[in-house]
Tab-separated table of C-alpha atoms in Angstrom:
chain	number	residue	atom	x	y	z
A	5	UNK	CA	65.509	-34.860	118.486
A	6	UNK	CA	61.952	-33.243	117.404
A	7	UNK	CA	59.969	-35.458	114.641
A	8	UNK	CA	57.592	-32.684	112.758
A	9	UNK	CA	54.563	-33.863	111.468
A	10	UNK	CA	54.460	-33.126	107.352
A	11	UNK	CA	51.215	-31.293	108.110
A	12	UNK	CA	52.776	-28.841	110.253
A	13	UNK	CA	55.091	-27.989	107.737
A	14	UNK	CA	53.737	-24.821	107.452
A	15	UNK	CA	52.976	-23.886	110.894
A	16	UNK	CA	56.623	-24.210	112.736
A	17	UNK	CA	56.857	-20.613	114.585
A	18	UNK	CA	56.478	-21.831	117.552
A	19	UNK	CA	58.579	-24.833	116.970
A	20	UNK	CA	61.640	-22.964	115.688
A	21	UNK	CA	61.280	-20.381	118.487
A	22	UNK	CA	61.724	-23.355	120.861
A	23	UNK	CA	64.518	-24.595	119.004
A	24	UNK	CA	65.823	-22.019	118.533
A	25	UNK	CA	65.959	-21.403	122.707
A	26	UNK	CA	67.370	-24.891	123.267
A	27	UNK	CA	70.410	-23.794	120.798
A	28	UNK	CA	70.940	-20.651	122.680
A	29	UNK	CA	71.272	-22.759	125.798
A	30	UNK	CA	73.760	-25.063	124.314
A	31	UNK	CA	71.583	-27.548	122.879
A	32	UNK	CA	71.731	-29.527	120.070
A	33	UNK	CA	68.790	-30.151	118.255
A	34	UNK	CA	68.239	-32.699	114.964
A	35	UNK	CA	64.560	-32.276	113.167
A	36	UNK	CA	62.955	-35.098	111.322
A	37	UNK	CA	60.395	-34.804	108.892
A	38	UNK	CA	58.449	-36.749	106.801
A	39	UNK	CA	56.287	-35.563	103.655
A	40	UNK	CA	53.066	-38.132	103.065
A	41	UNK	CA	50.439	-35.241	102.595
A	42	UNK	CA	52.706	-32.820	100.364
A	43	UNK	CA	53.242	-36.460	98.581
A	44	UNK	CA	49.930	-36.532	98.028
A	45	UNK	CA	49.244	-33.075	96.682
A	46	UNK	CA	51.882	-33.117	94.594
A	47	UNK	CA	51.413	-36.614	92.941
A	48	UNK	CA	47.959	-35.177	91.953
A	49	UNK	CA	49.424	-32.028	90.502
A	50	UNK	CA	51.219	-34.483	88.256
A	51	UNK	CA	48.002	-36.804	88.036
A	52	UNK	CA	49.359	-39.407	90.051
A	53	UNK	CA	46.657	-40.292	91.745
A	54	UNK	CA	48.062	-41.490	95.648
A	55	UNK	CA	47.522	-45.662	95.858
A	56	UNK	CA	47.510	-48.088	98.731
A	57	UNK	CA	47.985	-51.484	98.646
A	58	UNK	CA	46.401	-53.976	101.202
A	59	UNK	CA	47.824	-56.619	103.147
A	60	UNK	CA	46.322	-60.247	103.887
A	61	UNK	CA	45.982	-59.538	107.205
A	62	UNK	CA	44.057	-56.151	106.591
A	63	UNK	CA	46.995	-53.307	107.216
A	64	UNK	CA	47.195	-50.367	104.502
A	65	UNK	CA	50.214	-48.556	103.067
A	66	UNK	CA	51.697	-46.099	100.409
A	67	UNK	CA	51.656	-48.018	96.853
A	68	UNK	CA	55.450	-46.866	96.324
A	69	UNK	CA	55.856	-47.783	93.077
A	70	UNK	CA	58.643	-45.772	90.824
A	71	UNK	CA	56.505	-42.755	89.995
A	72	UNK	CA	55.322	-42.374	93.568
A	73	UNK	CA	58.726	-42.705	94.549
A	74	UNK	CA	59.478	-40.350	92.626
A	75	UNK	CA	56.811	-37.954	93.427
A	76	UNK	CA	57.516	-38.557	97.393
A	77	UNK	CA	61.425	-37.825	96.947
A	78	UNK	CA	60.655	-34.287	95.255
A	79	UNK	CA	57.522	-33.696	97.739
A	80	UNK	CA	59.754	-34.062	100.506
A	81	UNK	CA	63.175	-32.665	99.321
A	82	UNK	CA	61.737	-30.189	97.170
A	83	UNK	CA	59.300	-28.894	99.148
A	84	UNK	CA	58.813	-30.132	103.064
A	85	UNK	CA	62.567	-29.147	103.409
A	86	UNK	CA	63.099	-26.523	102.028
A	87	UNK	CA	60.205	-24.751	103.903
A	88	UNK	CA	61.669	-26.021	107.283
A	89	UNK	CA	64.920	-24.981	106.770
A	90	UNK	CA	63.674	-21.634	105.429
A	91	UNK	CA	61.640	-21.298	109.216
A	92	UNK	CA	64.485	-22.282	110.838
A	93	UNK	CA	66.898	-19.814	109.865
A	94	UNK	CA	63.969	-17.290	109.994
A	95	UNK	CA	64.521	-17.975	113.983
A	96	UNK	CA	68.550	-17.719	113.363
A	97	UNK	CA	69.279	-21.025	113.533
A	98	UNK	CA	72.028	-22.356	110.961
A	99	UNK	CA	69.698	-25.179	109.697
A	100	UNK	CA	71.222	-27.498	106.778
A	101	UNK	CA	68.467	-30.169	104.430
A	102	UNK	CA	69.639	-33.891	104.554
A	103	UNK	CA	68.115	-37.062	103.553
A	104	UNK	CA	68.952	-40.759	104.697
A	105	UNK	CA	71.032	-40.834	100.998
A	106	UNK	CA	73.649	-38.401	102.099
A	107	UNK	CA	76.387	-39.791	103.027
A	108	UNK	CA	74.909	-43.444	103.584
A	109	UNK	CA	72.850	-42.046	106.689
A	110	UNK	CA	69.992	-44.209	106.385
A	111	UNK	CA	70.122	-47.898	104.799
A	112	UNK	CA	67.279	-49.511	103.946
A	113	UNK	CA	66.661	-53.051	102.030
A	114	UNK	CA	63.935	-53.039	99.950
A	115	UNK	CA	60.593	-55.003	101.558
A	116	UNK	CA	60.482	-58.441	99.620
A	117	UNK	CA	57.377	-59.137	96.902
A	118	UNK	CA	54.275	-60.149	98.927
A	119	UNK	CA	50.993	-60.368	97.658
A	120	UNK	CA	48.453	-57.733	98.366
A	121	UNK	CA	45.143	-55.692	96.896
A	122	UNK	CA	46.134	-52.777	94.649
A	123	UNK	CA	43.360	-51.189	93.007
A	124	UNK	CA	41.055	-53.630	93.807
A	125	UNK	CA	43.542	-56.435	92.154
A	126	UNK	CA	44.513	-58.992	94.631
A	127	UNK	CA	48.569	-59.703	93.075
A	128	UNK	CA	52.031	-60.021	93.948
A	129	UNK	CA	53.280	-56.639	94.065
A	130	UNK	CA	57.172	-56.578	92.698
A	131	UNK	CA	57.477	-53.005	92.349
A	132	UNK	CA	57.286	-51.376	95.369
A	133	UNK	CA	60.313	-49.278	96.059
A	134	UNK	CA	59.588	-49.197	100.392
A	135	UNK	CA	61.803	-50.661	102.605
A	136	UNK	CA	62.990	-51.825	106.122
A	137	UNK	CA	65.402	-49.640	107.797
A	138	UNK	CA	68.815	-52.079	107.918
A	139	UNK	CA	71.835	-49.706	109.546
A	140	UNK	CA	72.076	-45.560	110.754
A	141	UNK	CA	75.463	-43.911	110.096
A	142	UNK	CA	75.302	-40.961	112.371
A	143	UNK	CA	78.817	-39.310	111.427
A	144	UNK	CA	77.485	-36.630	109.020
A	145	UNK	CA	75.078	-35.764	111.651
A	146	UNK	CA	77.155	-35.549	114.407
A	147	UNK	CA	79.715	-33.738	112.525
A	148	UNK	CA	77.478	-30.930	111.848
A	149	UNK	CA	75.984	-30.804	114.771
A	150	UNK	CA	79.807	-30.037	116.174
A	151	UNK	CA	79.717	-26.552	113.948
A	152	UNK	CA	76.503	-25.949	115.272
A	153	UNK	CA	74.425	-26.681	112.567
A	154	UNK	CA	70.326	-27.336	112.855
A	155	UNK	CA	70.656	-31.022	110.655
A	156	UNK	CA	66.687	-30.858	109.000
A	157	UNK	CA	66.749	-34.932	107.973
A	158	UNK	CA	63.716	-36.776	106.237
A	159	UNK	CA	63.584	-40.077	104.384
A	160	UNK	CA	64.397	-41.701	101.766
A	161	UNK	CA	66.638	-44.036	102.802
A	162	UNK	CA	69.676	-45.442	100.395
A	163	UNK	CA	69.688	-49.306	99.335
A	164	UNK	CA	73.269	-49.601	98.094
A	165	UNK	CA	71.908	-51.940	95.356
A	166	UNK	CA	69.073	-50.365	94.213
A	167	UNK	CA	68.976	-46.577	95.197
A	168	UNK	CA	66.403	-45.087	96.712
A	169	UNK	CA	63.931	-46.180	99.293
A	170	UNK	CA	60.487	-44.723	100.877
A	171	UNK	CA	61.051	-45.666	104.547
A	172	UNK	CA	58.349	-44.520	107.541
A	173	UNK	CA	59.639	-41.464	108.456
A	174	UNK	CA	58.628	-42.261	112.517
A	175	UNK	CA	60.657	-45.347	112.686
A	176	UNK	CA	63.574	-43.581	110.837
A	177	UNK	CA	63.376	-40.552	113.687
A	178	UNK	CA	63.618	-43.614	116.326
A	179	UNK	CA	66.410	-44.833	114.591
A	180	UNK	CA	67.981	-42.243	114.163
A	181	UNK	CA	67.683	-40.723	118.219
A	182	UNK	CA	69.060	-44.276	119.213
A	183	UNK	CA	72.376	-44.074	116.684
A	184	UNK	CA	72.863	-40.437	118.401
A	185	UNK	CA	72.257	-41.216	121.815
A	186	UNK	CA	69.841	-38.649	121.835
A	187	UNK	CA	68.038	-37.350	125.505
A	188	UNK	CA	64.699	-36.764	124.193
A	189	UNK	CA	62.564	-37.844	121.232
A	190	UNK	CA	59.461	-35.534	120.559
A	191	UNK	CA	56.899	-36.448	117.935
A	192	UNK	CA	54.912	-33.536	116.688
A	193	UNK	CA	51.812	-34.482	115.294
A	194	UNK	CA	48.176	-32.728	114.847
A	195	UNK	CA	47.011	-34.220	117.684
A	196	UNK	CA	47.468	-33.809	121.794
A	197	UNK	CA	49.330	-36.994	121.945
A	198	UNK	CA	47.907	-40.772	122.322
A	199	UNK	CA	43.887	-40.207	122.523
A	200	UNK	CA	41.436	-43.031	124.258
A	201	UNK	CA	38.961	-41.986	121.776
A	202	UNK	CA	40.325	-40.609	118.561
A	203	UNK	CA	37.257	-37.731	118.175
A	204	UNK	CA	37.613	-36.962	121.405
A	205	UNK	CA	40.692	-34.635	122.311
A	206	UNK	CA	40.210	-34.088	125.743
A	207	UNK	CA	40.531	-38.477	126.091
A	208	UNK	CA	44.762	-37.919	126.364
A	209	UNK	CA	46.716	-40.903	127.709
A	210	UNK	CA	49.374	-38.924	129.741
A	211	UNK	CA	51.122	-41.666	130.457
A	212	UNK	CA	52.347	-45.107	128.463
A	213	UNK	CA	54.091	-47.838	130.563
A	214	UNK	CA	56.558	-49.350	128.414
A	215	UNK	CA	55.738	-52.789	130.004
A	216	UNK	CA	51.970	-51.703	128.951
A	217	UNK	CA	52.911	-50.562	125.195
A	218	UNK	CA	51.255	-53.602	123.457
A	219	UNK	CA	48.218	-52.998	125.171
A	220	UNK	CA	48.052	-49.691	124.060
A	221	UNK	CA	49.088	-50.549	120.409
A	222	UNK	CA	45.834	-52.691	120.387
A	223	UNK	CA	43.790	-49.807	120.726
A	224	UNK	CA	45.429	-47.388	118.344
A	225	UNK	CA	44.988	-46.967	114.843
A	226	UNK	CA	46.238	-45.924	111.477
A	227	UNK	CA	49.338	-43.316	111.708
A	228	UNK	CA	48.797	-43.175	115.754
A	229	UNK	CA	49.909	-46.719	116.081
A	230	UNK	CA	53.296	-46.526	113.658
A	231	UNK	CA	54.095	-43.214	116.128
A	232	UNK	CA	53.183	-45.196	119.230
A	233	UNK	CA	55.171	-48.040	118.211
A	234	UNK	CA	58.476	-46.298	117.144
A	235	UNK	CA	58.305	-44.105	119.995
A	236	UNK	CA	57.325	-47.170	122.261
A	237	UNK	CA	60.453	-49.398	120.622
A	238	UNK	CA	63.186	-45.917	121.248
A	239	UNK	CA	62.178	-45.997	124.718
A	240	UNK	CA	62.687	-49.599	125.313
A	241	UNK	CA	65.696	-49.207	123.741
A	242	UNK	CA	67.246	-46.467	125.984
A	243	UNK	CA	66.047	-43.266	124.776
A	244	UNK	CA	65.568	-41.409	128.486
A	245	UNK	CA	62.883	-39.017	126.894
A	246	UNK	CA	59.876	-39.829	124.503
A	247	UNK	CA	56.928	-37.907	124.209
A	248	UNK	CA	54.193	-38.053	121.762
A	249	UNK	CA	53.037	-34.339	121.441
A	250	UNK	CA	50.875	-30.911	120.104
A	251	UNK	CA	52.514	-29.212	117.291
A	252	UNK	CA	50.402	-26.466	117.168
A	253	UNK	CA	50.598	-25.091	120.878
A	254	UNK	CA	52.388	-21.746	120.535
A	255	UNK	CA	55.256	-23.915	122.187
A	256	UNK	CA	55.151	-26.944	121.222
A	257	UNK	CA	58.548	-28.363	122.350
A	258	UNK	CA	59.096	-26.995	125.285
A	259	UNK	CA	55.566	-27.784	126.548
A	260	UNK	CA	56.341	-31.777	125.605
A	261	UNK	CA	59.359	-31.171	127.964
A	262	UNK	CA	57.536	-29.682	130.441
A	263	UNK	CA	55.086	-32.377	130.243
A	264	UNK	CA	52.666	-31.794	127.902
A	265	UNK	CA	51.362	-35.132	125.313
A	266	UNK	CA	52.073	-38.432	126.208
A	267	UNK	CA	54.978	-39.703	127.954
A	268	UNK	CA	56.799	-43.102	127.933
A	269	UNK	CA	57.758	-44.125	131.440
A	270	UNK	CA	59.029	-47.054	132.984
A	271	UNK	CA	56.894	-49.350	135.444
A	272	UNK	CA	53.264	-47.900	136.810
A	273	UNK	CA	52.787	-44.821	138.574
């Protein structure tokens, strides 16, 4: 399974060629996508200006309220998608656009009211349509992956009571490579892989203990530490394969096989 960064949406020629290579060799290969940053442009196309709410104990997210919801659902199935899928078939790959909604994929329950800043207003938010991943269905995946079919999946995820739901689309690529039993789990990002020093790029941590991943999660930061953490938690959870790794080499996946980013292992080395 390959989890593309939404800012590398528009840069996947390398990507699809490698894909595109594992197919020929009998592979079967699931992308995951998320959207945040075409979110963003988008909601302030429609003057939605992007908002974050804060937590007590200092973390930041997405203010998904029902028009960012709704901005984020047509930023990532409206655009993100359709641009992957177009690349992927550009490198002759049958590539089909999902979300968690079809077919029940993804559930999700919707994250209970907690109190938080939004626009400088300490409240109770109510209204925020994000969620906890609950259960993965991967039948609709796995079926088309049996007619050899590219499945290009993003969030959001379905609440059967209340519709849809913005879910992080990292932890929903780690779900979903555990409910397929997939080999290997590469995050594409903007960046070599985990960094010691975030302005630094040459700073790589090549390697990431799972008995050590706490440690590390202390000393990341914003998106860095959700990616660490869901790839960290897939791992743990029997994933043989996780790497945190450069989507813009000129091969990007088969460099993280090869051993390029950072990889999870098991025990020191």
């Amino acid at each position: 399974m390959i989890k593309v960064g939404g800012s590398l949406g528009a840069d996947m020629a390398g990507a699809c060629a490698d894909i595109a290579e594992l197919a020929e060799q009998g592979g079967e290969v699931v992308v995951v996508h998320g959207g945040g940053a075409e979110a963003d442009r988008l909601a302030a196309e429609l003057d939605r200006p992007t908002r974050t709410m804060t937590a007590p104990n200092g973390r930041h997210s997405r203010y998904t309220d029902a028009p960012a919801l709704d901005a984020l659902a047509m930023a990532m199935l409206g655009r993100v998608k359709p641009a992957l899928v177009t690349a992927l078939t550009g490198a002759g790959l049958r590539a089909v656009g999902l979300s968690g909604i079809d077919g029940s994929l993804v559930t999700a329950r919707r994250t209970p009211p907690a109190r938080a800043v939004v626009d400088g207003v300490e409240r109770v938010v109510r209204d925020d349509f994000s969620g906890r991943i609950h259960e993965v269905d991967p039948d609709l995946v796995l079926t088309l992956l049996g007619g050899g079919y590219v499945p290009v999946v993003s969030p959001p995820a379905l609440d059967p009571a209340l519709g849809m739901l913005n879910v992080d689309a990292d932890r929903f690529a780690a779900r979903l490579s555990l409910a397929l039993a997939a080999d290997w789990l590469i995050i594409l990002s903007d960046v070599p892989g985990l960094l010691r020093d975030p302005a630094d790029p040459t700073s790589l941590v090549t390697e990431v203990p799972c008995e050590e991943l706490s440690r590390y999660l202390d000393g990341a930061g914003g998106r860095m530490k959700v990616k660490l953490q869901s790839a960290g938690e897939a791992f743990v959870a029997g994933v043989p394969h996780v790497v945190l790794a450069d989507g813009r080499l000129d091969s990007p996946v088969l460099a993280a096989r090869a051993g390029a980013g950072t990889t999870f292992v098991r025990g020191t080395r």
